Coordinates of N, CA and C in Angstrom, one line a residue:
X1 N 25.6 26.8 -61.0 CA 25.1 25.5 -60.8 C 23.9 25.3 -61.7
X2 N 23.5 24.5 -62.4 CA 22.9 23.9 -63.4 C 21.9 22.6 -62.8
X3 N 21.2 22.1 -63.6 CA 20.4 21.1 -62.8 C 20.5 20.3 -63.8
X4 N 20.4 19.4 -64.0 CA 20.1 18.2 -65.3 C 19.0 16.5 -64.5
X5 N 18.1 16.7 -65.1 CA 17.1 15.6 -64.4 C 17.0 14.5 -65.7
X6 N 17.9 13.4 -65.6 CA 17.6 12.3 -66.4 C 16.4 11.9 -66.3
X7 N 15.5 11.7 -67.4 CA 14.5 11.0 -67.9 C 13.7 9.8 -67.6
X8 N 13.3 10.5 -66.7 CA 12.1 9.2 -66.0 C 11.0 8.7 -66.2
X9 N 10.0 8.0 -67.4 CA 8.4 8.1 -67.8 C 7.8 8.0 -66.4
X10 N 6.9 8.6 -66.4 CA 5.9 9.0 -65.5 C 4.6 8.4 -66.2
X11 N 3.6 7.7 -64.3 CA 2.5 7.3 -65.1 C 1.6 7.6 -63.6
X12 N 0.1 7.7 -63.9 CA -0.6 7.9 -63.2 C -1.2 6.8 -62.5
X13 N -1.6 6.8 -60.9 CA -1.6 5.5 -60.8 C -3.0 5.9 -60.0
X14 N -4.2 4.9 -60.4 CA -5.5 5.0 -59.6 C -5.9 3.9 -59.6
X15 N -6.4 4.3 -57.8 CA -7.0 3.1 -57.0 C -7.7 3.6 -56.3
X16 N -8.7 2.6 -56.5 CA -10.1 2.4 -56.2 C -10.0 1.6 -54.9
X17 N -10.2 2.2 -53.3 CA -10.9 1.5 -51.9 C -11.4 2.2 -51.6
X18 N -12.0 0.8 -50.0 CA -13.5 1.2 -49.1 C -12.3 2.8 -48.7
X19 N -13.7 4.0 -48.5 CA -13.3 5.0 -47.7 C -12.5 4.6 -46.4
X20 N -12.9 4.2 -45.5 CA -12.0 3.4 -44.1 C -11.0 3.6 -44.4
X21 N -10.6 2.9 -45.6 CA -8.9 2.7 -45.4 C -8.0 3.6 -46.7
X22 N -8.8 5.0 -46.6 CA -8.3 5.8 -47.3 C -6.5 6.3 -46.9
X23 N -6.4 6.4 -45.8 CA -5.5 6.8 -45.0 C -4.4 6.1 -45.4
X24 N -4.8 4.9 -45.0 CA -3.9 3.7 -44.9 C -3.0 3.3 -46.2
X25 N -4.3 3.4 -47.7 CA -3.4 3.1 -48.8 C -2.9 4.2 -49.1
X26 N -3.2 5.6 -48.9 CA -2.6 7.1 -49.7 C -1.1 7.0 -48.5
X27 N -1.0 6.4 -47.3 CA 0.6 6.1 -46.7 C 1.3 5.4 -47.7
X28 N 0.7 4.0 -47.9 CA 1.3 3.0 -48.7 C 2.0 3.1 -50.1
X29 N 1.0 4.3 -50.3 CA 1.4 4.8 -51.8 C 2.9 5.8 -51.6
X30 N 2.3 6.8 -50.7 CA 3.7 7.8 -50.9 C 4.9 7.1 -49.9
X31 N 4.9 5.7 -49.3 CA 6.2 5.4 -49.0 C 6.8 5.0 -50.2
X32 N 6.3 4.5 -51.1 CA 6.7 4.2 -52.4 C 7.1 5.3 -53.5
X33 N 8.1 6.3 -53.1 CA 8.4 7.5 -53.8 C 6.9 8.1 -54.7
X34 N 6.3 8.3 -54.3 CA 5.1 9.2 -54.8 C 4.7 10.0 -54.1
X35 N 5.5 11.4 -55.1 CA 5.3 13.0 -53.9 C 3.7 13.7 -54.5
X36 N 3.1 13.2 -55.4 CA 1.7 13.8 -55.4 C 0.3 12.9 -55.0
X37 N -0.3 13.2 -54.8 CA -1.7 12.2 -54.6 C -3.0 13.2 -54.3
X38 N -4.0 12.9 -54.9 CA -5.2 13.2 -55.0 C -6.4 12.5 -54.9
X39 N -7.1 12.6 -53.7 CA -8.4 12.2 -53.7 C -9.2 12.5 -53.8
X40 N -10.4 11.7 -53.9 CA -11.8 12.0 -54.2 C -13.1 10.8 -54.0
X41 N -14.3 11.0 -53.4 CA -15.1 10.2 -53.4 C -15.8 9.5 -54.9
X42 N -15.9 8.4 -54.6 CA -16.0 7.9 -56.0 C -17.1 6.7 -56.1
X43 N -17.8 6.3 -56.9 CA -18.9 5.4 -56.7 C -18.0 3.6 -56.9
X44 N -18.2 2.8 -56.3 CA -17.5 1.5 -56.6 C -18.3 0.7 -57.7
X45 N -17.5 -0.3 -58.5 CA -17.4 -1.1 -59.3 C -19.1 -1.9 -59.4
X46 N -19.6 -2.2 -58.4 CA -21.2 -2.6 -58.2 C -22.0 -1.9 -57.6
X47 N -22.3 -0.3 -57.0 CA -23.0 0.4 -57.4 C -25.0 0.0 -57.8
X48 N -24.4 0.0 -59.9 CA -25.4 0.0 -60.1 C -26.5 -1.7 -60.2
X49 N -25.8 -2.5 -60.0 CA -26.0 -3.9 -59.8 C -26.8 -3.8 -58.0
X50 N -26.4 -3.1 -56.7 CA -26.9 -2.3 -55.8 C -27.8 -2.2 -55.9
X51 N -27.8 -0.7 -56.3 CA -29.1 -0.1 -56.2 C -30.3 -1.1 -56.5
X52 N -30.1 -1.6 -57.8 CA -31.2 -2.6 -58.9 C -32.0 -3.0 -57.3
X53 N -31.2 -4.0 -56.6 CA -31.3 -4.9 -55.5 C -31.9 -3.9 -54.0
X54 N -31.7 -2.6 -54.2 CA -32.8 -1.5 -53.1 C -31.5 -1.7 -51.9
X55 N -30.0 -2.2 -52.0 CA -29.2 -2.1 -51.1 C -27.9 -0.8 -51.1
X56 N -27.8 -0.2 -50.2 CA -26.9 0.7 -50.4 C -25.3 0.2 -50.5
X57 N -24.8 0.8 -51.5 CA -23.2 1.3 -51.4 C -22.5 1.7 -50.6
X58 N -21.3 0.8 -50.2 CA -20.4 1.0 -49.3 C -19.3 2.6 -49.9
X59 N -19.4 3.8 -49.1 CA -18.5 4.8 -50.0 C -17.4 4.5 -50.3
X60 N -16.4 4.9 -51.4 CA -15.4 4.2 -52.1 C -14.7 5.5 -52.2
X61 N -13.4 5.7 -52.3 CA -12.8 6.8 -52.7 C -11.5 6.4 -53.8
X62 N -11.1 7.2 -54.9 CA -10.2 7.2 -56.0 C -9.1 8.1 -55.6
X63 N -8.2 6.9 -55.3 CA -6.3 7.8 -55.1 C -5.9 8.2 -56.9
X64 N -5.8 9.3 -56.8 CA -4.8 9.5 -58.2 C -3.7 9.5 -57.6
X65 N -2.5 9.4 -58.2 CA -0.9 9.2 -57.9 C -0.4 9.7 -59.0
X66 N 1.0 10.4 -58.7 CA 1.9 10.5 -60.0 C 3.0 9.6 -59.8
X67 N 3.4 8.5 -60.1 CA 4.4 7.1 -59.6 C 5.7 7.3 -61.1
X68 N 6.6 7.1 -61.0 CA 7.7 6.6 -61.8 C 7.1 5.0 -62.6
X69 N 7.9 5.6 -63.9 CA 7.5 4.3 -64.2 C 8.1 2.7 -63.8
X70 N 9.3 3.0 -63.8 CA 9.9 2.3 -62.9 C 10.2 1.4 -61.3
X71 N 9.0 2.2 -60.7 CA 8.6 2.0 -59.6 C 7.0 1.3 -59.8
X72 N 6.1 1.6 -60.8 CA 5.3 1.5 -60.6 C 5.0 0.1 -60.8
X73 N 5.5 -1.1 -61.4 CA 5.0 -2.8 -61.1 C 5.2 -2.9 -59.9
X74 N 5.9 -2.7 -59.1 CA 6.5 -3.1 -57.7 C 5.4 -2.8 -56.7
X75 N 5.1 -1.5 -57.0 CA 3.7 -0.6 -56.2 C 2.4 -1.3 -56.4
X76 N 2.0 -1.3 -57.5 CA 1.0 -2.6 -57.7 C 0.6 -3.5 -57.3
X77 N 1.9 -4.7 -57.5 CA 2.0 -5.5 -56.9 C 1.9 -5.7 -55.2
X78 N 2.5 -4.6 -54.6 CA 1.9 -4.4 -53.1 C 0.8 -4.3 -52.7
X79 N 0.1 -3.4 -53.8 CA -1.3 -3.1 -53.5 C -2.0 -4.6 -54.3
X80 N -1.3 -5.1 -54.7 CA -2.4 -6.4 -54.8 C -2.5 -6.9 -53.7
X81 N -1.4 -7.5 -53.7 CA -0.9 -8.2 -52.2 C -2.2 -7.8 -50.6
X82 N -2.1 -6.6 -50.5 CA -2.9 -5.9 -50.1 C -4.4 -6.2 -50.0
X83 N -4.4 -6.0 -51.2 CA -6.1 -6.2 -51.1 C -6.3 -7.7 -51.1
X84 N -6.0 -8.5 -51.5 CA -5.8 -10.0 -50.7 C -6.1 -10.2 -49.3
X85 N -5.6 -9.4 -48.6 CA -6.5 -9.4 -47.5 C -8.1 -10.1 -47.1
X86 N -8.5 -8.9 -47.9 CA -9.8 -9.2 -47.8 C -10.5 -7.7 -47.2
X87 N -12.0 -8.1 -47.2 CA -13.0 -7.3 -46.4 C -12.6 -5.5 -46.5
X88 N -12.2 -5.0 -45.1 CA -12.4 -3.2 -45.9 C -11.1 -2.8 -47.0
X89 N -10.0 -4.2 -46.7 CA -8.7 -3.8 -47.6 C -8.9 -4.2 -49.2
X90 N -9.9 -4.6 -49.7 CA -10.3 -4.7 -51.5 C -9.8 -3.7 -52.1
X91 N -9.6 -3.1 -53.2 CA -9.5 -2.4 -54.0 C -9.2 -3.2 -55.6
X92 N -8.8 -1.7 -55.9 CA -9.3 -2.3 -57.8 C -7.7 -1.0 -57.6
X93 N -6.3 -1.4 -58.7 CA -5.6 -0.3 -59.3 C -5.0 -1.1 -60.5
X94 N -4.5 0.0 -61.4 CA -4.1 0.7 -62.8 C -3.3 2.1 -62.7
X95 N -2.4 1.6 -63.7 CA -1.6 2.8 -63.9 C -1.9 3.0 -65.5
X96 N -1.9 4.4 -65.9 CA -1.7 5.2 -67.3 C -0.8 6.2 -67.6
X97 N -0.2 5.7 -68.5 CA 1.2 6.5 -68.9 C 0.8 7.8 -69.0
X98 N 1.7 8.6 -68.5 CA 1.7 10.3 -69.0 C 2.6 10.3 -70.7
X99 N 1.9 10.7 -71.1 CA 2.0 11.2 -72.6 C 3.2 11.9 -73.0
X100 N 3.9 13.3 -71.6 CA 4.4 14.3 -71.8 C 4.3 14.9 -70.7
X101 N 5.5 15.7 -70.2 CA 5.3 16.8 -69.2 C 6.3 17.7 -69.4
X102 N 6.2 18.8 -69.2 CA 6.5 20.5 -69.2 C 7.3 20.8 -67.9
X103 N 8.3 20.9 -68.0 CA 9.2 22.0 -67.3 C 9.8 20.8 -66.1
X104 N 11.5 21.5 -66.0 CA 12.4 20.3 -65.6 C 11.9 20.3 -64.0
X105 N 11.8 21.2 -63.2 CA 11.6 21.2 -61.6 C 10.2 20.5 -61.6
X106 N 9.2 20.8 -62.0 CA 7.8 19.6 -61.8 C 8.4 18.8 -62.3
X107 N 8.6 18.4 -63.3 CA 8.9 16.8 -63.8 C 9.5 16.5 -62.5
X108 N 10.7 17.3 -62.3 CA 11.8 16.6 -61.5 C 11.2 15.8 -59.8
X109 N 9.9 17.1 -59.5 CA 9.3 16.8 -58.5 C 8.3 15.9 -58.5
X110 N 7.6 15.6 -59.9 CA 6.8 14.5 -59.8 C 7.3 13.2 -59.7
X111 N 8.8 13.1 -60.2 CA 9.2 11.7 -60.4 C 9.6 11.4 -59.2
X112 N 10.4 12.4 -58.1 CA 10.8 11.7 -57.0 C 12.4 12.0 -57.5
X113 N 12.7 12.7 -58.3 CA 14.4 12.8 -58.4 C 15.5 13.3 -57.8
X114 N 16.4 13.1 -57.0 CA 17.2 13.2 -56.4 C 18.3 14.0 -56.8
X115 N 18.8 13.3 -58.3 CA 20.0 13.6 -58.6 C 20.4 15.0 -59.2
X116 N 21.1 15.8 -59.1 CA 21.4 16.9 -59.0 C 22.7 17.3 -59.6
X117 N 23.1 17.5 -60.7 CA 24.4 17.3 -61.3 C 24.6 19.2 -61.6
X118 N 26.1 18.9 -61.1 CA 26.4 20.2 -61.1 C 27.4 20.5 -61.9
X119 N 27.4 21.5 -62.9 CA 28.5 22.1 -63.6 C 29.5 23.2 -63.5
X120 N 31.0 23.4 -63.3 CA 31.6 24.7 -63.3 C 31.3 25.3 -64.3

């Protein structure tokens, strides 16, 4: 049995929200076929405009994502939708294309790929 993983561009997808609702968008993200994600605390967009003013920063954390490229206007678009809302649901996201990736089972696992073609 053989594997063959058709060709999916891959792009990294980061978003910037309030800590609170860390939980809530890293669900949002991997129902949208996204098997990796990495967080991290992160400073927000006015920060230094803040401080100037002697007021503290609400903490902010950065989802990295590995998303299909194919998937990824649709995902966006949710998370716009989203932060529409308003108040702790705000954020800021962007995706950046992957360049290149190495070896067919990660690829296969970063993209979310299914298909499995078998040969006698």
């Amino acid at each position: 049995m053989s594997r063959n993983i058709a060709p999916v561009k891959l792009e990294m997808l980061l978003v910037v929200v309030h800590d609170k609702k860390t939980a809530y968008y890293s669900s949002l993200i991997q129902q949208q076929q996204a098997n990796l994600q990495i967080t991290m605390p992160c400073k927000g967009t006015t920060h230094l405009i803040l401080n100037y003013l002697g007021l503290t920063d609400r903490p902010k954390t950065l989802i990295m994502s590995v998303v299909r490229e194919d998937e990824s206007a649709s995902l966006v678009s949710l998370l716009d939708e989203t932060f529409k809302k308003g108040g702790d649901y705000k954020g800021i996201a962007l995706t950046v294309p992957f360049s290149s990736m190495i070896g067919a089972l990660a690829y296969g696992f970063l993209s979310n790929e299914k298909q499995i073609k078998e040969n006698s």
